[in-house]
mmCIF file of N, CA and C in Angstrom:
data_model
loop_
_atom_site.group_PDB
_atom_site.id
_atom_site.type_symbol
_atom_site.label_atom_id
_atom_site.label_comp_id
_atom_site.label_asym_id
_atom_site.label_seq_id
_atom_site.Cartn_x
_atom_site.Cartn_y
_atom_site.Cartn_z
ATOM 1 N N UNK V 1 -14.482 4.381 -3.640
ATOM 2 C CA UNK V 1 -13.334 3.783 -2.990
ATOM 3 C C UNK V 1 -12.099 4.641 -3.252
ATOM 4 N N UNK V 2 -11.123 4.870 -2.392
ATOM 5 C CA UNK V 2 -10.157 6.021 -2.441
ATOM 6 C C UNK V 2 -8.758 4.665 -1.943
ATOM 7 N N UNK V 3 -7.907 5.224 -3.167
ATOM 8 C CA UNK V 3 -6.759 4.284 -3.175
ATOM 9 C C UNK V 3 -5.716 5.384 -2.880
ATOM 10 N N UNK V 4 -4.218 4.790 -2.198
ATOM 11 C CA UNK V 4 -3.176 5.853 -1.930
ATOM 12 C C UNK V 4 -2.009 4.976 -3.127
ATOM 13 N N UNK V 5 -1.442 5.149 -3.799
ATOM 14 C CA UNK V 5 -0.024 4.782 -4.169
ATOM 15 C C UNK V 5 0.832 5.277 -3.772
ATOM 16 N N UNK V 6 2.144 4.325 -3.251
ATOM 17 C CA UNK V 6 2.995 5.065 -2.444
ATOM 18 C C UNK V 6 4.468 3.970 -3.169
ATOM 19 N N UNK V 7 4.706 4.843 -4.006
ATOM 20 C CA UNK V 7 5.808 4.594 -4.435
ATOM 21 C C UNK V 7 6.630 6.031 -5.199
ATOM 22 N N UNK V 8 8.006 5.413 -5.005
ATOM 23 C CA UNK V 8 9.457 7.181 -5.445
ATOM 24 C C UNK V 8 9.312 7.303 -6.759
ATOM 25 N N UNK V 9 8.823 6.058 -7.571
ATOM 26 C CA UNK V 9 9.293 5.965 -9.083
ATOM 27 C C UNK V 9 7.990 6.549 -9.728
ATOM 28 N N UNK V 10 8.002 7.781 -10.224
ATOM 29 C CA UNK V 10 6.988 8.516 -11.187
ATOM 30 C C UNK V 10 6.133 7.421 -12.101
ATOM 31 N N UNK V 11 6.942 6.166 -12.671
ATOM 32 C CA UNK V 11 6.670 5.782 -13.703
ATOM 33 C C UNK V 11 6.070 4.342 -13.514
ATOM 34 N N UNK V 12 5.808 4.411 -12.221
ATOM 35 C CA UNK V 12 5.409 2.762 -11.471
ATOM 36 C C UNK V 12 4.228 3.848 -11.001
ATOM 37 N N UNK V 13 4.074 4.864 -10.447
ATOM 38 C CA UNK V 13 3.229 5.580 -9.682
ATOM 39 C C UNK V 13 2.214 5.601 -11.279
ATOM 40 N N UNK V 14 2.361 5.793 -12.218
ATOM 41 C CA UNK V 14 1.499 6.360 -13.481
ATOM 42 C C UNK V 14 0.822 5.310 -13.811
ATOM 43 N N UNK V 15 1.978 3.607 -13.345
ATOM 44 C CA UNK V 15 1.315 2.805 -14.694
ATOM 45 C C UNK V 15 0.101 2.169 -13.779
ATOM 46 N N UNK V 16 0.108 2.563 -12.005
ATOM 47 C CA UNK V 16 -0.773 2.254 -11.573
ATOM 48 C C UNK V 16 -1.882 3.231 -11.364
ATOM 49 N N UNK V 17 -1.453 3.852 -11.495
ATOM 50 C CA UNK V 17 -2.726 4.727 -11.398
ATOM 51 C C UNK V 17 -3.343 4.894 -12.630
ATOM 52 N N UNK V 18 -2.657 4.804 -14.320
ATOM 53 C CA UNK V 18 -3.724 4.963 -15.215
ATOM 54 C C UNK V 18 -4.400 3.021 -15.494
ATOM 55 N N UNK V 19 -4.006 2.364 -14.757
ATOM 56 C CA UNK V 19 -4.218 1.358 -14.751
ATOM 57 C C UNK V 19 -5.413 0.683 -13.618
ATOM 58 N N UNK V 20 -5.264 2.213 -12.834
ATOM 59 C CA UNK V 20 -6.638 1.547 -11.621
ATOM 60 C C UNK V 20 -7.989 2.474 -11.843
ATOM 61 N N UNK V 21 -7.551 3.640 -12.451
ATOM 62 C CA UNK V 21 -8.579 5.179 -12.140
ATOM 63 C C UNK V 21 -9.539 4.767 -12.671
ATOM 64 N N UNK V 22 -9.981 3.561 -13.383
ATOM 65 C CA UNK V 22 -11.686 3.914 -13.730
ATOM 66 C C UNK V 22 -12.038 3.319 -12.391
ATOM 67 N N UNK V 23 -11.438 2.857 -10.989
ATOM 68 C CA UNK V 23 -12.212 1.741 -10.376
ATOM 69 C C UNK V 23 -11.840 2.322 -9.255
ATOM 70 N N UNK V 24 -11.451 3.228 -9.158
ATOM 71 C CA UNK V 24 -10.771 3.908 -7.716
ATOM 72 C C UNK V 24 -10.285 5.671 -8.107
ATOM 73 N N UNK V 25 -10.908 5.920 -6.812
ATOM 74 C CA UNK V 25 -10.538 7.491 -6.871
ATOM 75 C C UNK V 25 -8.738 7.606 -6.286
ATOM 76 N N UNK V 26 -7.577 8.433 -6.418
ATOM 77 C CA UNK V 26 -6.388 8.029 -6.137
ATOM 78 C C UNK V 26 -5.568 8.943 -6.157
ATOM 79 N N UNK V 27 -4.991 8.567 -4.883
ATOM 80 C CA UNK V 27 -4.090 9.898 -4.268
ATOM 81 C C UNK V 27 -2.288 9.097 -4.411
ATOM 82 N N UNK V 28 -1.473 9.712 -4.661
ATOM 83 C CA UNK V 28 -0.109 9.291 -4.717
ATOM 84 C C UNK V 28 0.251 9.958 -3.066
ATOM 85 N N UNK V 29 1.353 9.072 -3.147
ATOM 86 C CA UNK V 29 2.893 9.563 -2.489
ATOM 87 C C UNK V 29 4.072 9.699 -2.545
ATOM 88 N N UNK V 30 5.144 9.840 -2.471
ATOM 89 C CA UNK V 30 6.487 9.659 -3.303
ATOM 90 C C UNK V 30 7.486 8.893 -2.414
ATOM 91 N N UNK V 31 6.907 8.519 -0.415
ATOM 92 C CA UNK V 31 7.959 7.671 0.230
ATOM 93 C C UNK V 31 7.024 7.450 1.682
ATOM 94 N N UNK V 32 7.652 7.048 2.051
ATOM 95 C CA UNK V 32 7.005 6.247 3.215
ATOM 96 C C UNK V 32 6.314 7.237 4.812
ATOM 97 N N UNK V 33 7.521 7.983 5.022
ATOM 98 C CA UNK V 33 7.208 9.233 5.228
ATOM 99 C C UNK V 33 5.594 9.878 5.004
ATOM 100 N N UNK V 34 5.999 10.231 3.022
ATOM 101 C CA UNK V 34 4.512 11.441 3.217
ATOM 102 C C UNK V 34 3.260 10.133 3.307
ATOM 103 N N UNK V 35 3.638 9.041 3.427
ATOM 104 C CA UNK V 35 2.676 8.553 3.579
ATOM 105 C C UNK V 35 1.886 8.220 4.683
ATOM 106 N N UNK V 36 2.856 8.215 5.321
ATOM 107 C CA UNK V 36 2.182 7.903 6.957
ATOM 108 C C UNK V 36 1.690 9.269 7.338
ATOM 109 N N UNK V 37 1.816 10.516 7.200
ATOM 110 C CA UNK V 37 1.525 11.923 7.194
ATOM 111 C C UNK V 37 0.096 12.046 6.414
ATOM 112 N N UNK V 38 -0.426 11.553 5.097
ATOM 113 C CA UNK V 38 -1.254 11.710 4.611
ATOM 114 C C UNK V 38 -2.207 10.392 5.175
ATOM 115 N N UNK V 39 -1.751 9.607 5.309
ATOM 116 C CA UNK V 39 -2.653 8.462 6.450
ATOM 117 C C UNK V 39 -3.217 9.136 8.152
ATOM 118 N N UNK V 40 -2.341 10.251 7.995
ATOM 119 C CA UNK V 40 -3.195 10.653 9.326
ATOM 120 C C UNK V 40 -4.439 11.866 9.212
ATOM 121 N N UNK V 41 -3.759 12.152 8.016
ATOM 122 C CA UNK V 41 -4.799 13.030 7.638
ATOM 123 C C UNK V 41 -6.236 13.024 7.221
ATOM 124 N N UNK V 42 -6.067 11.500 6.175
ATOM 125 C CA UNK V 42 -6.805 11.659 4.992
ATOM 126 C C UNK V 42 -7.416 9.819 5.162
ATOM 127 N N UNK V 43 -8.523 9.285 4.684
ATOM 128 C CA UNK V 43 -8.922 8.043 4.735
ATOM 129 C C UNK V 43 -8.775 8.004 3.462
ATOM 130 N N UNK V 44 -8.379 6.197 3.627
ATOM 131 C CA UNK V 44 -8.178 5.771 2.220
ATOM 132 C C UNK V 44 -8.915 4.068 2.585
ATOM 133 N N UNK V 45 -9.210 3.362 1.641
ATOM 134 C CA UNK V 45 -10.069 1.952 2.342
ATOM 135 C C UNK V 45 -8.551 1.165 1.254
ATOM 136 N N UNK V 46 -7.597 1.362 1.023
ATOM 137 C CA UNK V 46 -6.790 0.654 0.100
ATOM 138 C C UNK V 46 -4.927 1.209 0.112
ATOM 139 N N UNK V 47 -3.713 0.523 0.250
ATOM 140 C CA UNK V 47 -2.589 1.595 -0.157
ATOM 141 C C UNK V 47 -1.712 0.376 -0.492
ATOM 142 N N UNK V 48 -0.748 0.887 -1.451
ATOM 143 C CA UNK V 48 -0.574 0.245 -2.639
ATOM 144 C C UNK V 48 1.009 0.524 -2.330
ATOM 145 N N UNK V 49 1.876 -0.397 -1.430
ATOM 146 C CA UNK V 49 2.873 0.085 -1.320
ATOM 147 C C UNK V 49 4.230 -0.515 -1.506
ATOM 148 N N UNK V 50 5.162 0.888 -1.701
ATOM 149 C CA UNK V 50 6.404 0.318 -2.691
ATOM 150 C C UNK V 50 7.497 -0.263 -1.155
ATOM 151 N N UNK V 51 8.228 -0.749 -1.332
ATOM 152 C CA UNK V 51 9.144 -1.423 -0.146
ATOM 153 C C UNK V 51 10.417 -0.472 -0.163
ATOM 154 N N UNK V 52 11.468 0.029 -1.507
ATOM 155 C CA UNK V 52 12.064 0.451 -1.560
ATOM 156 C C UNK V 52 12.099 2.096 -1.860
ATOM 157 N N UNK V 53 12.177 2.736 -0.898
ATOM 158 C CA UNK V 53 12.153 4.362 -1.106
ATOM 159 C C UNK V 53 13.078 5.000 -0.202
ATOM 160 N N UNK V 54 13.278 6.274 -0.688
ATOM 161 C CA UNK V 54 14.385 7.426 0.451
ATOM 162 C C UNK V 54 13.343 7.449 1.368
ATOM 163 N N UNK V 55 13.677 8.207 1.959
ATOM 164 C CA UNK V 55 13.374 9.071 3.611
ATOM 165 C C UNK V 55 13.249 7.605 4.619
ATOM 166 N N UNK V 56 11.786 7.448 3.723
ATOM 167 C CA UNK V 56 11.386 5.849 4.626
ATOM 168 C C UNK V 56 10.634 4.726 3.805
ATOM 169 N N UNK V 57 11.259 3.765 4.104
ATOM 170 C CA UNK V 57 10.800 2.640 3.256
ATOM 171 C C UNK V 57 9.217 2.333 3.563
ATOM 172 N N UNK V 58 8.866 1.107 2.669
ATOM 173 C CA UNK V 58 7.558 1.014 2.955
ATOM 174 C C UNK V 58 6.867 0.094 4.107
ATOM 175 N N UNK V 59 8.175 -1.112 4.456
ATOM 176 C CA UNK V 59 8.243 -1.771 5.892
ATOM 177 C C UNK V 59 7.824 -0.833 7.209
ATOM 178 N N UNK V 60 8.884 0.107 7.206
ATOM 179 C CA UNK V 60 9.177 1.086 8.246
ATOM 180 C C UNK V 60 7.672 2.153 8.059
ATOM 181 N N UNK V 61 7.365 2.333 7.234
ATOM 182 C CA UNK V 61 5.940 2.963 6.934
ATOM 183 C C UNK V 61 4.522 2.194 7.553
ATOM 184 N N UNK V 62 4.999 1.064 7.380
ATOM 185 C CA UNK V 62 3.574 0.386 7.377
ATOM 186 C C UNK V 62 4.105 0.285 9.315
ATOM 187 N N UNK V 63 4.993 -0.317 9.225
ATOM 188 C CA UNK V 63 4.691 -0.449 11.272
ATOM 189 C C UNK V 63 4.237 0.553 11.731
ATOM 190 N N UNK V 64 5.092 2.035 11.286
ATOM 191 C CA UNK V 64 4.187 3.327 11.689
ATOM 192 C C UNK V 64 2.917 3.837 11.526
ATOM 193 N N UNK V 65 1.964 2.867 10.662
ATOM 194 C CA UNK V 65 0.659 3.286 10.399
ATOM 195 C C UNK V 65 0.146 2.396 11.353
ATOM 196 N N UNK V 66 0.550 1.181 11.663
ATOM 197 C CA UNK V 66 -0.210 0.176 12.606
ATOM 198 C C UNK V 66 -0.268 0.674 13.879
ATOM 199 N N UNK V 67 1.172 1.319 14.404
ATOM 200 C CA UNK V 67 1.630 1.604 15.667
ATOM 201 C C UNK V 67 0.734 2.930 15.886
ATOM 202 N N UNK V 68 0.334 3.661 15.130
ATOM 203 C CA UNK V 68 0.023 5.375 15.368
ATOM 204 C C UNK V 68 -1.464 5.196 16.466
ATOM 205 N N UNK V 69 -1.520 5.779 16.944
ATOM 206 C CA UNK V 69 -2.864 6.595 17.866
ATOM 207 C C UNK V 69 -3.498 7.136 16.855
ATOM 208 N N UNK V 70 -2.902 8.258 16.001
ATOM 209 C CA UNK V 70 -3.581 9.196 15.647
ATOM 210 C C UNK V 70 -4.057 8.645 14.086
ATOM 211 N N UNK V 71 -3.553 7.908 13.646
ATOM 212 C CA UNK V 71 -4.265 7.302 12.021
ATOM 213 C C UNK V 71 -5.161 7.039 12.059
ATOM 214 N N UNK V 72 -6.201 7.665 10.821
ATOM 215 C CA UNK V 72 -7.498 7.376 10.548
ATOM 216 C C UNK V 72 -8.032 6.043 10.304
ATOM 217 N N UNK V 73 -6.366 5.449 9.332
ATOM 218 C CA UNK V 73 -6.210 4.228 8.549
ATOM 219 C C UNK V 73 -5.640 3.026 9.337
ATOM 220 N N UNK V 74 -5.900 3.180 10.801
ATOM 221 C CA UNK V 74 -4.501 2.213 11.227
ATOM 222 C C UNK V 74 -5.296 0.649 11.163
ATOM 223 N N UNK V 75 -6.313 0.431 10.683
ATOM 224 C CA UNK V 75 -6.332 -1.262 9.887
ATOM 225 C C UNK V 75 -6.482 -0.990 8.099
ATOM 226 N N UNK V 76 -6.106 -0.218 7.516
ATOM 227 C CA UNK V 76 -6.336 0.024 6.350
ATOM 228 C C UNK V 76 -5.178 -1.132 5.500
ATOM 229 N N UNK V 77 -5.989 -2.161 5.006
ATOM 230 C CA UNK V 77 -5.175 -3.049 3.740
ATOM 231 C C UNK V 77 -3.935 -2.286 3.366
ATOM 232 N N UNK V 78 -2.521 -3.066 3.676
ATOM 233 C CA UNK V 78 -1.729 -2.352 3.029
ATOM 234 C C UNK V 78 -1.201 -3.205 1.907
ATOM 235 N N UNK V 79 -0.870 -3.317 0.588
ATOM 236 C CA UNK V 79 -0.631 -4.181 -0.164
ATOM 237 C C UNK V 79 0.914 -4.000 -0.810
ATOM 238 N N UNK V 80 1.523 -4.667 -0.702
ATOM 239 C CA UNK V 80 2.979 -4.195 -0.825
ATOM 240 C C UNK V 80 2.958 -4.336 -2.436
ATOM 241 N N UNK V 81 3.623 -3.831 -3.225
ATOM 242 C CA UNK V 81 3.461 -4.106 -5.321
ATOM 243 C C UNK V 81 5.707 -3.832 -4.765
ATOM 244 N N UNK V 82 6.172 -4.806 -5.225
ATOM 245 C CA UNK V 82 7.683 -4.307 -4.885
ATOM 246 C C UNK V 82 8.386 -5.073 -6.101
ATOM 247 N N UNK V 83 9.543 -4.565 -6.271
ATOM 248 C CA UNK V 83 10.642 -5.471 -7.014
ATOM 249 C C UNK V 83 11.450 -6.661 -6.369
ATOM 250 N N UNK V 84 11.151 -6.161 -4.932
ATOM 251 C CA UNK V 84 11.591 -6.964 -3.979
ATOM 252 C C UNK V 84 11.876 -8.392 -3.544
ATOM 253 N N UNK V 85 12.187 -9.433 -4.155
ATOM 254 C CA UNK V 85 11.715 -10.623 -4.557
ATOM 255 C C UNK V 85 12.448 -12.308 -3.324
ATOM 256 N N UNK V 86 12.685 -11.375 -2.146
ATOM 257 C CA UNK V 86 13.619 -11.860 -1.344
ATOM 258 C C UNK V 86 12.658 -12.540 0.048
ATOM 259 N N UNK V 87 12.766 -13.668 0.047
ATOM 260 C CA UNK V 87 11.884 -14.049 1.479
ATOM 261 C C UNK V 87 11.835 -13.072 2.941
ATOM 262 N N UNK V 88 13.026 -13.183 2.988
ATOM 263 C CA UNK V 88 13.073 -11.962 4.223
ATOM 264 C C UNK V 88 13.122 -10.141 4.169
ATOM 265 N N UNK V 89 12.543 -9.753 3.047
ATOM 266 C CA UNK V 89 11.540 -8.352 2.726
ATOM 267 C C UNK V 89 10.500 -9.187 2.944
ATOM 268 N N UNK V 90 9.491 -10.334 2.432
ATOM 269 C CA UNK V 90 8.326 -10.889 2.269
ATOM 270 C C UNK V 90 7.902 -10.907 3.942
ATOM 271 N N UNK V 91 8.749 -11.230 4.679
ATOM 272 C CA UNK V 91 8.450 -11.971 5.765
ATOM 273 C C UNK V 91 8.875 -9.932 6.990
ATOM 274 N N UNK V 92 9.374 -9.337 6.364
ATOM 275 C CA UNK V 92 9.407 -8.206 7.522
ATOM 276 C C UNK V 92 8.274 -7.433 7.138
ATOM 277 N N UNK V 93 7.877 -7.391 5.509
ATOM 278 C CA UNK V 93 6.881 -6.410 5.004
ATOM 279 C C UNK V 93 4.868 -7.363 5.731
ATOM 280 N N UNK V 94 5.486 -8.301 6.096
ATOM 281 C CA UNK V 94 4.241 -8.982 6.678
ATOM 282 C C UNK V 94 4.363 -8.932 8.067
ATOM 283 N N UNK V 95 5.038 -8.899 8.793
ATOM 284 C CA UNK V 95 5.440 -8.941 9.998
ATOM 285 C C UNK V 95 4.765 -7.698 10.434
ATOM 286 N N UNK V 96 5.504 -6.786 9.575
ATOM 287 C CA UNK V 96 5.125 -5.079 9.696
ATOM 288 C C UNK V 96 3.797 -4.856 9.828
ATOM 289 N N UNK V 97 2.893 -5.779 9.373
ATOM 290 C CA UNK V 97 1.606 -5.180 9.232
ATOM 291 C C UNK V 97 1.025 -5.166 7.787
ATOM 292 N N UNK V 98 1.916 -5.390 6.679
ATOM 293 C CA UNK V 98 1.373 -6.068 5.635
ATOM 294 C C UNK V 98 0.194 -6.722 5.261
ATOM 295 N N UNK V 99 -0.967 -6.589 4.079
ATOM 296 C CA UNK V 99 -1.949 -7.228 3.798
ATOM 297 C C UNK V 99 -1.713 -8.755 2.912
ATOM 298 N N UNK V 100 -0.496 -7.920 1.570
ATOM 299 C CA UNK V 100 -0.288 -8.830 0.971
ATOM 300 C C UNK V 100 1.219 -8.111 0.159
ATOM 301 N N UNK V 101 1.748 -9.095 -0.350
ATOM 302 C CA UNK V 101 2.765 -9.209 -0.956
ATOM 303 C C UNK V 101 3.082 -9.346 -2.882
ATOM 304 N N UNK V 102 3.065 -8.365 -3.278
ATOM 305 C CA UNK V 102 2.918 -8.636 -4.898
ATOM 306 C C UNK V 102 4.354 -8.100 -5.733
ATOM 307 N N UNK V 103 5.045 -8.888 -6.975
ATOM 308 C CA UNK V 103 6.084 -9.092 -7.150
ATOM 309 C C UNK V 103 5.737 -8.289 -8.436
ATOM 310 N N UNK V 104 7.018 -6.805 -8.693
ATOM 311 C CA UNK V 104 6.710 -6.115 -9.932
ATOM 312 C C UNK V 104 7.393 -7.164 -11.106
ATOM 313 N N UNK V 105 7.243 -7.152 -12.248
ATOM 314 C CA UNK V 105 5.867 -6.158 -12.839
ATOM 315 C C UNK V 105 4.361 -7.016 -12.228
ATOM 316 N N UNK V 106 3.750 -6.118 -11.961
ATOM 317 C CA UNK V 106 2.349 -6.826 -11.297
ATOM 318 C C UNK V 106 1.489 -6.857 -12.568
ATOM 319 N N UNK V 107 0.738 -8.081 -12.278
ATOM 320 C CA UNK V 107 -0.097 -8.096 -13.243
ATOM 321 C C UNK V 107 -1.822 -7.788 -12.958
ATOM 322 N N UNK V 108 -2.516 -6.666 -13.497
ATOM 323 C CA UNK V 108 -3.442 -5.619 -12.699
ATOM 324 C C UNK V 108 -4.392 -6.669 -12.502
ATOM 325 N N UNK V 109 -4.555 -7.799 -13.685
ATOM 326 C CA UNK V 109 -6.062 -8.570 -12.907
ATOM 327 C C UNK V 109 -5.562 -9.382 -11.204
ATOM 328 N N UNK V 110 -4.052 -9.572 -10.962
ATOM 329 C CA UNK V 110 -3.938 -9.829 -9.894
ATOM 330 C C UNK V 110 -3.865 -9.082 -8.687
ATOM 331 N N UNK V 111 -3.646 -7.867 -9.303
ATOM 332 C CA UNK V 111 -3.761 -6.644 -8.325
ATOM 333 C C UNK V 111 -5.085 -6.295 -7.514
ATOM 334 N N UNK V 112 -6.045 -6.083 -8.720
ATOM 335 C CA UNK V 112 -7.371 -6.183 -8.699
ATOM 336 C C UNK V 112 -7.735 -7.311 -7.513
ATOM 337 N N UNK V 113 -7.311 -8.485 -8.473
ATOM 338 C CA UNK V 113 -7.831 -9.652 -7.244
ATOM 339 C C UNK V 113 -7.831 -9.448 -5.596
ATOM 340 N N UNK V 114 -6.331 -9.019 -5.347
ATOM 341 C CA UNK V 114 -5.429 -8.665 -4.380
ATOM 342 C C UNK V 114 -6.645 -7.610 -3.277
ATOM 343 N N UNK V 115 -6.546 -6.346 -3.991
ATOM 344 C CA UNK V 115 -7.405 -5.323 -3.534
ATOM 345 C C UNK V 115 -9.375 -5.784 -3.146
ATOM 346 N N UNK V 116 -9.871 -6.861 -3.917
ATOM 347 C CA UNK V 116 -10.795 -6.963 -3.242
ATOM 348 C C UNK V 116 -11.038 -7.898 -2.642
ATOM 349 N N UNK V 117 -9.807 -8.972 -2.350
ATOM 350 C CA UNK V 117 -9.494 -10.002 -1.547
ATOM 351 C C UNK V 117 -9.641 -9.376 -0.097
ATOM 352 N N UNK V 118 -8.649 -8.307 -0.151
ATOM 353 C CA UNK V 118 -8.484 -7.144 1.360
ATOM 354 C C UNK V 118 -9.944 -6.388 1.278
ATOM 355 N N UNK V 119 -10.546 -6.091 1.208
ATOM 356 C CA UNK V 119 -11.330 -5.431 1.360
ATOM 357 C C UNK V 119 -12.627 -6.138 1.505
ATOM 358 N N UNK V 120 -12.885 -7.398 1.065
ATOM 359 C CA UNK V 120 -13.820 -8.045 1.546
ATOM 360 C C UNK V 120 -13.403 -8.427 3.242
ATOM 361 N N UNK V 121 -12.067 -8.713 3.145
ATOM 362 C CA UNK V 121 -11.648 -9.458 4.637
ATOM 363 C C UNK V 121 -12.127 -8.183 5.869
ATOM 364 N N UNK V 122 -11.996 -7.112 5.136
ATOM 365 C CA UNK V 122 -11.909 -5.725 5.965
ATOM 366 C C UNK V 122 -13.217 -5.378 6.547
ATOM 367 N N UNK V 123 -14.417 -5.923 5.442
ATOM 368 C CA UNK V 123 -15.917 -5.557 5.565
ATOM 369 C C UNK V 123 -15.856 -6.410 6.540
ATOM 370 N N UNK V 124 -15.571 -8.245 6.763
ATOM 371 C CA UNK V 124 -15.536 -9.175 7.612
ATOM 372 C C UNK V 124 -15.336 -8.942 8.848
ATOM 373 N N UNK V 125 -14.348 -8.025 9.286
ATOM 374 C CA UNK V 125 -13.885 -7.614 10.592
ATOM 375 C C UNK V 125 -14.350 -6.556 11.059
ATOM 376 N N UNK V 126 -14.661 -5.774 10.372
ATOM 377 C CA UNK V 126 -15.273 -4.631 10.365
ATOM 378 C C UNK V 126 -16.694 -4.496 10.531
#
């Protein structure tokens, strides 16, 4: 299983990734941008995304992965992990195309939960 993290903060990007790598192979990003760029490139069955970043947020990211022609990933679970704690981020980051909504600090057995909640639904439709 190949996970993307897509968050600016080095230190949110580390604590998830040394926190997921025995259970997922895992590629970073640093904004919303290289992410939709490496979503066209590259398959991922999972992406782990931050709401608040430069270039492009993770709202504005995720409509562009839904909207694209050319994405490999364009039903790929997107799971928002944010500091974000405001109904209306909750309600645009779902609107957008959102899987699910998770409030930092995340707690990994809910993360976990989160990730194979989406991914069973994904085998379902799929």
């Amino acid at each position: 299983m190949k996970l993307l993290i897509v968050d600016d903060n080095p230190i949110n990007q580390k604590f998830l990734y040394y926190s997921l790598k025995k259970y997922y192979e895992i590629e970073t990003a640093d904004n919303g941008l290289e992410a939709v760029e490496m979503l066209e490139k590259n398959s991922y069955d999972v992406v782990l995304m931050d709401l608040s970043m430069p270039v492009m947020d993770g709202a504005e990211a995720t409509l562009r992965i839904r909207k694209s022609i050319n994405a490999k990933n364009k039903h790929v679970p997107i799971i928002f992990v944010t500091t974000n704690d405001f109904e209306h981020d909750r309600t645009r980051c779902m609107k957008n195309g959102g899987s699910d909504y998770l409030i930092k600090p995340v707690d990994i057995n809910e993360l976990l939960n989160s990730i194979n909640i989406q991914l069973n639904l994904r085998q379902e439709i799929f």
